[in-house]
PDB file of C-alpha atoms in Angstrom:
ATOM      1  CA  MET A  26      76.648 100.515 209.564  1.00  0.00           C
ATOM      2  CA  THR A  27      72.944 101.301 209.115  1.00  0.00           C
ATOM      3  CA  LYS A  28      72.055  97.931 210.670  1.00  0.00           C
ATOM      4  CA  PHE A  29      74.136  98.861 213.756  1.00  0.00           C
ATOM      5  CA  ARG A  30      72.497 102.288 214.043  1.00  0.00           C
ATOM      6  CA  LEU A  31      69.015 100.782 213.789  1.00  0.00           C
ATOM      7  CA  ASN A  32      69.859  98.153 216.415  1.00  0.00           C
ATOM      8  CA  HIS A  33      71.259 100.875 218.667  1.00  0.00           C
ATOM      9  CA  LEU A  34      68.058 102.913 218.379  1.00  0.00           C
ATOM     10  CA  LEU A  35      65.949  99.872 219.195  1.00  0.00           C
ATOM     11  CA  SER A  36      68.096  98.885 222.182  1.00  0.00           C
ATOM     12  CA  GLY A  37      67.659 102.223 223.920  1.00  0.00           C
ATOM     13  CA  PRO A  38      70.062 105.106 223.592  1.00  0.00           C
ATOM     14  CA  ASP A  39      71.069 105.618 227.229  1.00  0.00           C
ATOM     15  CA  LEU A  40      74.026 103.284 227.694  1.00  0.00           C
ATOM     16  CA  LEU A  41      74.731 104.921 231.066  1.00  0.00           C
ATOM     17  CA  ASP A  42      71.403 103.699 232.467  1.00  0.00           C
ATOM     18  CA  PRO A  43      71.962 100.507 234.488  1.00  0.00           C
ATOM     19  CA  SER A  44      68.227  99.841 235.001  1.00  0.00           C
ATOM     20  CA  PRO A  45      67.975  97.185 232.229  1.00  0.00           C
ATOM     21  CA  LEU A  46      70.502  95.088 234.182  1.00  0.00           C
ATOM     22  CA  PRO A  47      69.446  92.830 237.073  1.00  0.00           C
ATOM     23  CA  THR A  48      70.061  93.734 240.704  1.00  0.00           C
ATOM     24  CA  THR A  49      70.075  90.112 241.865  1.00  0.00           C
ATOM     25  CA  GLY A  50      72.024  87.079 240.764  1.00  0.00           C
ATOM     26  CA  PRO A  51      75.681  86.056 240.813  1.00  0.00           C
ATOM     27  CA  SER A  52      78.098  88.855 241.668  1.00  0.00           C
ATOM     28  CA  TYR A  53      81.860  88.646 241.961  1.00  0.00           C
ATOM     29  CA  LEU A  54      82.523  92.263 242.909  1.00  0.00           C
ATOM     30  CA  SER A  55      82.002  91.597 246.595  1.00  0.00           C
ATOM     31  CA  SER A  56      83.086  94.995 247.903  1.00  0.00           C
ATOM     32  CA  PRO A  57      81.804  98.270 246.442  1.00  0.00           C
ATOM     33  CA  LEU A  58      83.758  99.849 243.616  1.00  0.00           C
ATOM     34  CA  PRO A  59      85.037 103.332 244.382  1.00  0.00           C
ATOM     35  CA  PRO A  60      83.468 105.972 242.147  1.00  0.00           C
ATOM     36  CA  ARG A  61      85.723 106.756 239.166  1.00  0.00           C
ATOM     37  CA  ALA A  62      87.610 109.988 239.878  1.00  0.00           C
ATOM     38  CA  GLY A  63      86.527 112.782 237.580  1.00  0.00           C
ATOM     39  CA  GLY A  64      83.401 110.921 236.498  1.00  0.00           C
ATOM     40  CA  ARG A  65      82.786 109.106 233.256  1.00  0.00           C
ATOM     41  CA  ALA A  66      85.111 109.124 230.289  1.00  0.00           C
ATOM     42  CA  ARG A  67      84.003 111.003 227.188  1.00  0.00           C
ATOM     43  CA  ILE A  68      82.922 108.634 224.432  1.00  0.00           C
ATOM     44  CA  MET A  69      83.689 108.947 220.725  1.00  0.00           C
ATOM     45  CA  PRO A  70      80.604 110.193 218.833  1.00  0.00           C
ATOM     46  CA  ARG A  71      79.837 106.976 216.966  1.00  0.00           C
ATOM     47  CA  ILE A  72      78.159 103.669 217.690  1.00  0.00           C
ATOM     48  CA  MET A  73      80.885 101.270 216.585  1.00  0.00           C
ATOM     49  CA  PRO A  74      83.585 100.708 217.470  1.00  0.00           C
ATOM     50  CA  GLN A  75      82.734 101.752 221.020  1.00  0.00           C
ATOM     51  CA  ARG A  76      85.677 103.863 222.225  1.00  0.00           C
ATOM     52  CA  GLN A  77      86.401 106.631 224.673  1.00  0.00           C
ATOM     53  CA  VAL A  78      88.326 109.804 224.014  1.00  0.00           C
ATOM     54  CA  PRO A  79      91.907 108.954 225.068  1.00  0.00           C
ATOM     55  CA  GLU A  80      93.006 110.343 228.427  1.00  0.00           C
ATOM     56  CA  PRO A  81      96.528 110.674 229.850  1.00  0.00           C
ATOM     57  CA  ILE A  82      97.719 107.403 231.397  1.00  0.00           C
ATOM     58  CA  GLU A  83     100.756 106.732 233.557  1.00  0.00           C
ATOM     59  CA  PRO A  84     103.325 104.658 231.608  1.00  0.00           C
ATOM     60  CA  SER A  85     103.423 101.915 234.273  1.00  0.00           C
ATOM     61  CA  THR A  86      99.619 101.705 234.212  1.00  0.00           C
ATOM     62  CA  ARG A  87      99.592 101.292 230.432  1.00  0.00           C
ATOM     63  CA  VAL A  88     102.184  98.495 230.624  1.00  0.00           C
ATOM     64  CA  HIS A  89     100.155  96.730 233.327  1.00  0.00           C
ATOM     65  CA  LEU A  90      96.922  97.115 231.339  1.00  0.00           C
ATOM     66  CA  GLN A  91      98.332  95.947 228.010  1.00  0.00           C
ATOM     67  CA  SER A  92      99.932  92.875 229.632  1.00  0.00           C
ATOM     68  CA  LEU A  93      96.913  91.935 231.795  1.00  0.00           C
ATOM     69  CA  VAL A  94      95.361  89.468 229.329  1.00  0.00           C
ATOM     70  CA  SER A  95      98.570  87.539 228.690  1.00  0.00           C
ATOM     71  CA  ARG A  96      99.512  87.567 232.394  1.00  0.00           C
ATOM     72  CA  LEU A  97      96.166  86.157 233.554  1.00  0.00           C
ATOM     73  CA  ALA A  98      96.256  83.495 230.829  1.00  0.00           C
ATOM     74  CA  ALA A  99      99.825  82.511 231.816  1.00  0.00           C
ATOM     75  CA  GLU A 100      98.880  82.342 235.526  1.00  0.00           C
ATOM     76  CA  HIS A 101      95.850  80.087 234.816  1.00  0.00           C
ATOM     77  CA  PRO A 102      96.806  77.906 231.809  1.00  0.00           C
ATOM     78  CA  GLY A 103      94.275  75.158 232.537  1.00  0.00           C
ATOM     79  CA  MET A 104      91.409  77.632 232.504  1.00  0.00           C
ATOM     80  CA  LEU A 105      92.316  80.669 230.387  1.00  0.00           C
ATOM     81  CA  GLU A 106      94.055  81.458 227.132  1.00  0.00           C
ATOM     82  CA  ALA A 107      95.098  84.604 225.306  1.00  0.00           C
ATOM     83  CA  LYS A 108      94.405  84.735 221.593  1.00  0.00           C
ATOM     84  CA  PRO A 109      93.336  87.388 219.101  1.00  0.00           C
ATOM     85  CA  SER A 110      89.987  88.873 220.089  1.00  0.00           C
ATOM     86  CA  HIS A 111      87.348  87.911 217.556  1.00  0.00           C
ATOM     87  CA  THR A 112      84.991  90.609 218.884  1.00  0.00           C
ATOM     88  CA  GLU A 113      87.721  93.159 218.165  1.00  0.00           C
ATOM     89  CA  GLY A 114      88.494  91.892 214.665  1.00  0.00           C
ATOM     90  CA  ARG A 115      91.578  90.022 215.878  1.00  0.00           C
ATOM     91  CA  SER A 116      93.396  93.349 216.319  1.00  0.00           C
ATOM     92  CA  THR A 117      94.271  92.890 220.021  1.00  0.00           C
ATOM     93  CA  ALA A 118      94.672  90.059 222.508  1.00  0.00           C
ATOM     94  CA  GLY A 119      91.513  88.673 224.044  1.00  0.00           C
ATOM     95  CA  LEU A 120      91.213  86.690 227.270  1.00  0.00           C
ATOM     96  CA  TYR A 121      89.189  83.494 226.724  1.00  0.00           C
ATOM     97  CA  ALA A 122      87.926  80.668 228.908  1.00  0.00           C
ATOM     98  CA  LEU A 123      88.992  77.262 227.644  1.00  0.00           C
ATOM     99  CA  ALA A 124      86.095  75.187 226.297  1.00  0.00           C
ATOM    100  CA  GLY A 125      86.889  72.255 228.611  1.00  0.00           C
ATOM    101  CA  VAL A 126      86.611  74.165 231.885  1.00  0.00           C
ATOM    102  CA  PRO A 127      84.150  71.995 233.868  1.00  0.00           C
ATOM    103  CA  THR A 128      82.615  74.989 235.673  1.00  0.00           C
ATOM    104  CA  LEU A 129      82.170  77.052 232.492  1.00  0.00           C
ATOM    105  CA  ASN A 130      79.073  79.236 232.669  1.00  0.00           C
ATOM    106  CA  ILE A 131      76.324  77.774 230.470  1.00  0.00           C
ATOM    107  CA  GLN A 132      75.778  81.205 228.894  1.00  0.00           C
ATOM    108  CA  ALA A 133      79.438  81.333 227.890  1.00  0.00           C
ATOM    109  CA  ARG A 134      79.306  77.790 226.548  1.00  0.00           C
ATOM    110  CA  ASP A 135      76.338  78.598 224.283  1.00  0.00           C
ATOM    111  CA  ASP A 136      76.996  82.232 223.300  1.00  0.00           C
ATOM    112  CA  LYS A 137      78.049  82.473 219.635  1.00  0.00           C
ATOM    113  CA  GLN A 138      78.683  86.246 219.665  1.00  0.00           C
ATOM    114  CA  LEU A 139      81.235  86.291 222.490  1.00  0.00           C
ATOM    115  CA  ALA A 140      82.442  82.681 222.133  1.00  0.00           C
ATOM    116  CA  ARG A 141      83.932  82.452 225.672  1.00  0.00           C
ATOM    117  CA  GLU A 142      85.766  85.774 225.349  1.00  0.00           C
ATOM    118  CA  ILE A 143      86.068  87.401 228.771  1.00  0.00           C
ATOM    119  CA  ALA A 144      87.876  90.659 228.039  1.00  0.00           C
ATOM    120  CA  HIS A 145      90.138  92.646 225.773  1.00  0.00           C
ATOM    121  CA  ALA A 146      91.837  96.047 226.069  1.00  0.00           C
ATOM    122  CA  HIS A 147      91.922  98.583 223.241  1.00  0.00           C
ATOM    123  CA  PRO A 148      95.492  99.753 222.578  1.00  0.00           C
ATOM    124  CA  ALA A 149      94.432 103.083 221.065  1.00  0.00           C
ATOM    125  CA  ASP A 150      92.460 104.438 224.042  1.00  0.00           C
ATOM    126  CA  ASN A 151      93.183 101.893 226.841  1.00  0.00           C
ATOM    127  CA  SER A 152      89.505 101.154 227.461  1.00  0.00           C
ATOM    128  CA  LEU A 153      88.292  97.557 227.678  1.00  0.00           C
ATOM    129  CA  HIS A 154      85.317  95.347 227.025  1.00  0.00           C
ATOM    130  CA  VAL A 155      84.607  92.807 229.767  1.00  0.00           C
ATOM    131  CA  TRP A 156      81.888  90.139 230.041  1.00  0.00           C
ATOM    132  CA  LEU A 157      80.345  90.517 233.496  1.00  0.00           C
ATOM    133  CA  SER A 158      77.340  89.114 235.302  1.00  0.00           C
ATOM    134  CA  GLY A 159      74.329  91.425 235.103  1.00  0.00           C
ATOM    135  CA  PRO A 160      74.662  92.598 238.725  1.00  0.00           C
ATOM    136  CA  ASP A 161      78.399  93.258 238.287  1.00  0.00           C
ATOM    137  CA  ALA A 162      77.841  95.176 235.032  1.00  0.00           C
ATOM    138  CA  ARG A 163      75.292  97.254 236.920  1.00  0.00           C
ATOM    139  CA  LYS A 164      77.828  97.986 239.705  1.00  0.00           C
ATOM    140  CA  VAL A 165      80.436  99.091 237.141  1.00  0.00           C
ATOM    141  CA  ILE A 166      77.976 101.482 235.498  1.00  0.00           C
ATOM    142  CA  GLU A 167      76.683 102.850 238.802  1.00  0.00           C
ATOM    143  CA  ALA A 168      80.253 103.596 239.963  1.00  0.00           C
ATOM    144  CA  ARG A 169      80.895 105.442 236.649  1.00  0.00           C
ATOM    145  CA  TRP A 170      83.567 102.925 235.552  1.00  0.00           C
ATOM    146  CA  GLY A 171      81.808 101.978 232.343  1.00  0.00           C
ATOM    147  CA  GLN A 172      78.687 101.680 230.255  1.00  0.00           C
ATOM    148  CA  ARG A 173      76.529  99.161 228.449  1.00  0.00           C
ATOM    149  CA  PHE A 174      77.389  97.900 224.967  1.00  0.00           C
ATOM    150  CA  PRO A 175      75.274  99.563 222.240  1.00  0.00           C
ATOM    151  CA  LEU A 176      74.081  96.447 220.386  1.00  0.00           C
ATOM    152  CA  SER A 177      71.136  94.608 221.936  1.00  0.00           C
ATOM    153  CA  PHE A 178      71.945  91.263 220.263  1.00  0.00           C
ATOM    154  CA  VAL A 179      75.188  91.008 222.310  1.00  0.00           C
ATOM    155  CA  ASN A 180      74.895  89.668 225.871  1.00  0.00           C
ATOM    156  CA  SER A 181      73.848  92.479 228.229  1.00  0.00           C
ATOM    157  CA  GLY A 182      76.817  91.797 230.521  1.00  0.00           C
ATOM    158  CA  TRP A 183      79.302  92.796 227.763  1.00  0.00           C
ATOM    159  CA  THR A 184      80.417  96.093 229.256  1.00  0.00           C
ATOM    160  CA  MET A 185      82.726  98.868 228.148  1.00  0.00           C
ATOM    161  CA  VAL A 186      85.117  99.673 231.010  1.00  0.00           C
ATOM    162  CA  TYR A 187      86.832 103.042 230.907  1.00  0.00           C
ATOM    163  CA  ALA A 188      90.604 103.274 230.759  1.00  0.00           C
ATOM    164  CA  PRO A 189      92.547 103.359 234.014  1.00  0.00           C
ATOM    165  CA  ARG A 190      94.806 106.415 234.303  1.00  0.00           C
ATOM    166  CA  THR A 191      96.812 105.513 237.407  1.00  0.00           C
ATOM    167  CA  ASP A 192      98.068 102.383 239.113  1.00  0.00           C
ATOM    168  CA  ALA A 193      95.295 102.757 241.741  1.00  0.00           C
ATOM    169  CA  GLU A 194      92.676 102.807 238.975  1.00  0.00           C
ATOM    170  CA  MET A 195      94.398  99.837 237.328  1.00  0.00           C
ATOM    171  CA  ALA A 196      93.786  97.852 240.528  1.00  0.00           C
ATOM    172  CA  VAL A 197      90.051  98.580 240.164  1.00  0.00           C
ATOM    173  CA  VAL A 198      90.069  97.573 236.488  1.00  0.00           C
ATOM    174  CA  GLU A 199      91.890  94.335 237.316  1.00  0.00           C
ATOM    175  CA  ARG A 200      89.192  93.571 239.933  1.00  0.00           C
ATOM    176  CA  ILE A 201      86.576  94.087 237.227  1.00  0.00           C
ATOM    177  CA  VAL A 202      88.368  91.783 234.778  1.00  0.00           C
ATOM    178  CA  LYS A 203      88.769  89.117 237.479  1.00  0.00           C
ATOM    179  CA  ALA A 204      85.022  89.389 238.173  1.00  0.00           C
ATOM    180  CA  GLY A 205      84.524  88.672 234.471  1.00  0.00           C
ATOM    181  CA  VAL A 206      86.786  85.620 234.736  1.00  0.00           C
ATOM    182  CA  ALA A 207      84.715  84.346 237.659  1.00  0.00           C
ATOM    183  CA  TRP A 208      81.418  84.932 235.823  1.00  0.00           C
ATOM    184  CA  VAL A 209      82.500  83.103 232.671  1.00  0.00           C
ATOM    185  CA  THR A 210      84.552  80.267 234.231  1.00  0.00           C
ATOM    186  CA  GLY A 211      82.830  79.800 237.574  1.00  0.00           C
ATOM    187  CA  VAL A 212      86.230  80.112 239.298  1.00  0.00           C
ATOM    188  CA  GLU A 213      87.336  83.147 241.300  1.00  0.00           C
ATOM    189  CA  ILE A 214      90.993  84.072 240.863  1.00  0.00           C
TER     190      ILE A 214
END
């Protein structure tokens, strides 16, 4: 863990600061995100794994969240697949772009850390990690829906998204995940 702590110190400690992320470039969150009600989630006091303190969640919201990866993969079988998340130690389902997608983002094609993974949800706290374009990651952070990932050697668009607590918040989180799909695959769904 010392290597992770050192990397975290070198990458800058303020993960809530969106200024390292670009303001221009591809963006798939076309309309503004509403500010997250109640502000930011509280984060566990450790670097890895990056988790929030669990908050109450409506049962229907949790079902929707935990089925989102498999549902999107089933709705887009020629472009997406659900398989164990390698960034999460294969402990939850990850949403991946298929390698043969002709519009696959060159960054996703070449990135060895994320390996075409778009998103995964954490069953313990209902937060997510989503690979977004720099401008979209910035929008998520500015609207208090998430924060940057603490390790500088992982793509800067890899963003922690706070857990939705209601069905209305789940709609926002699904928009964010779909923006990640568009960034990685080049196809808006």
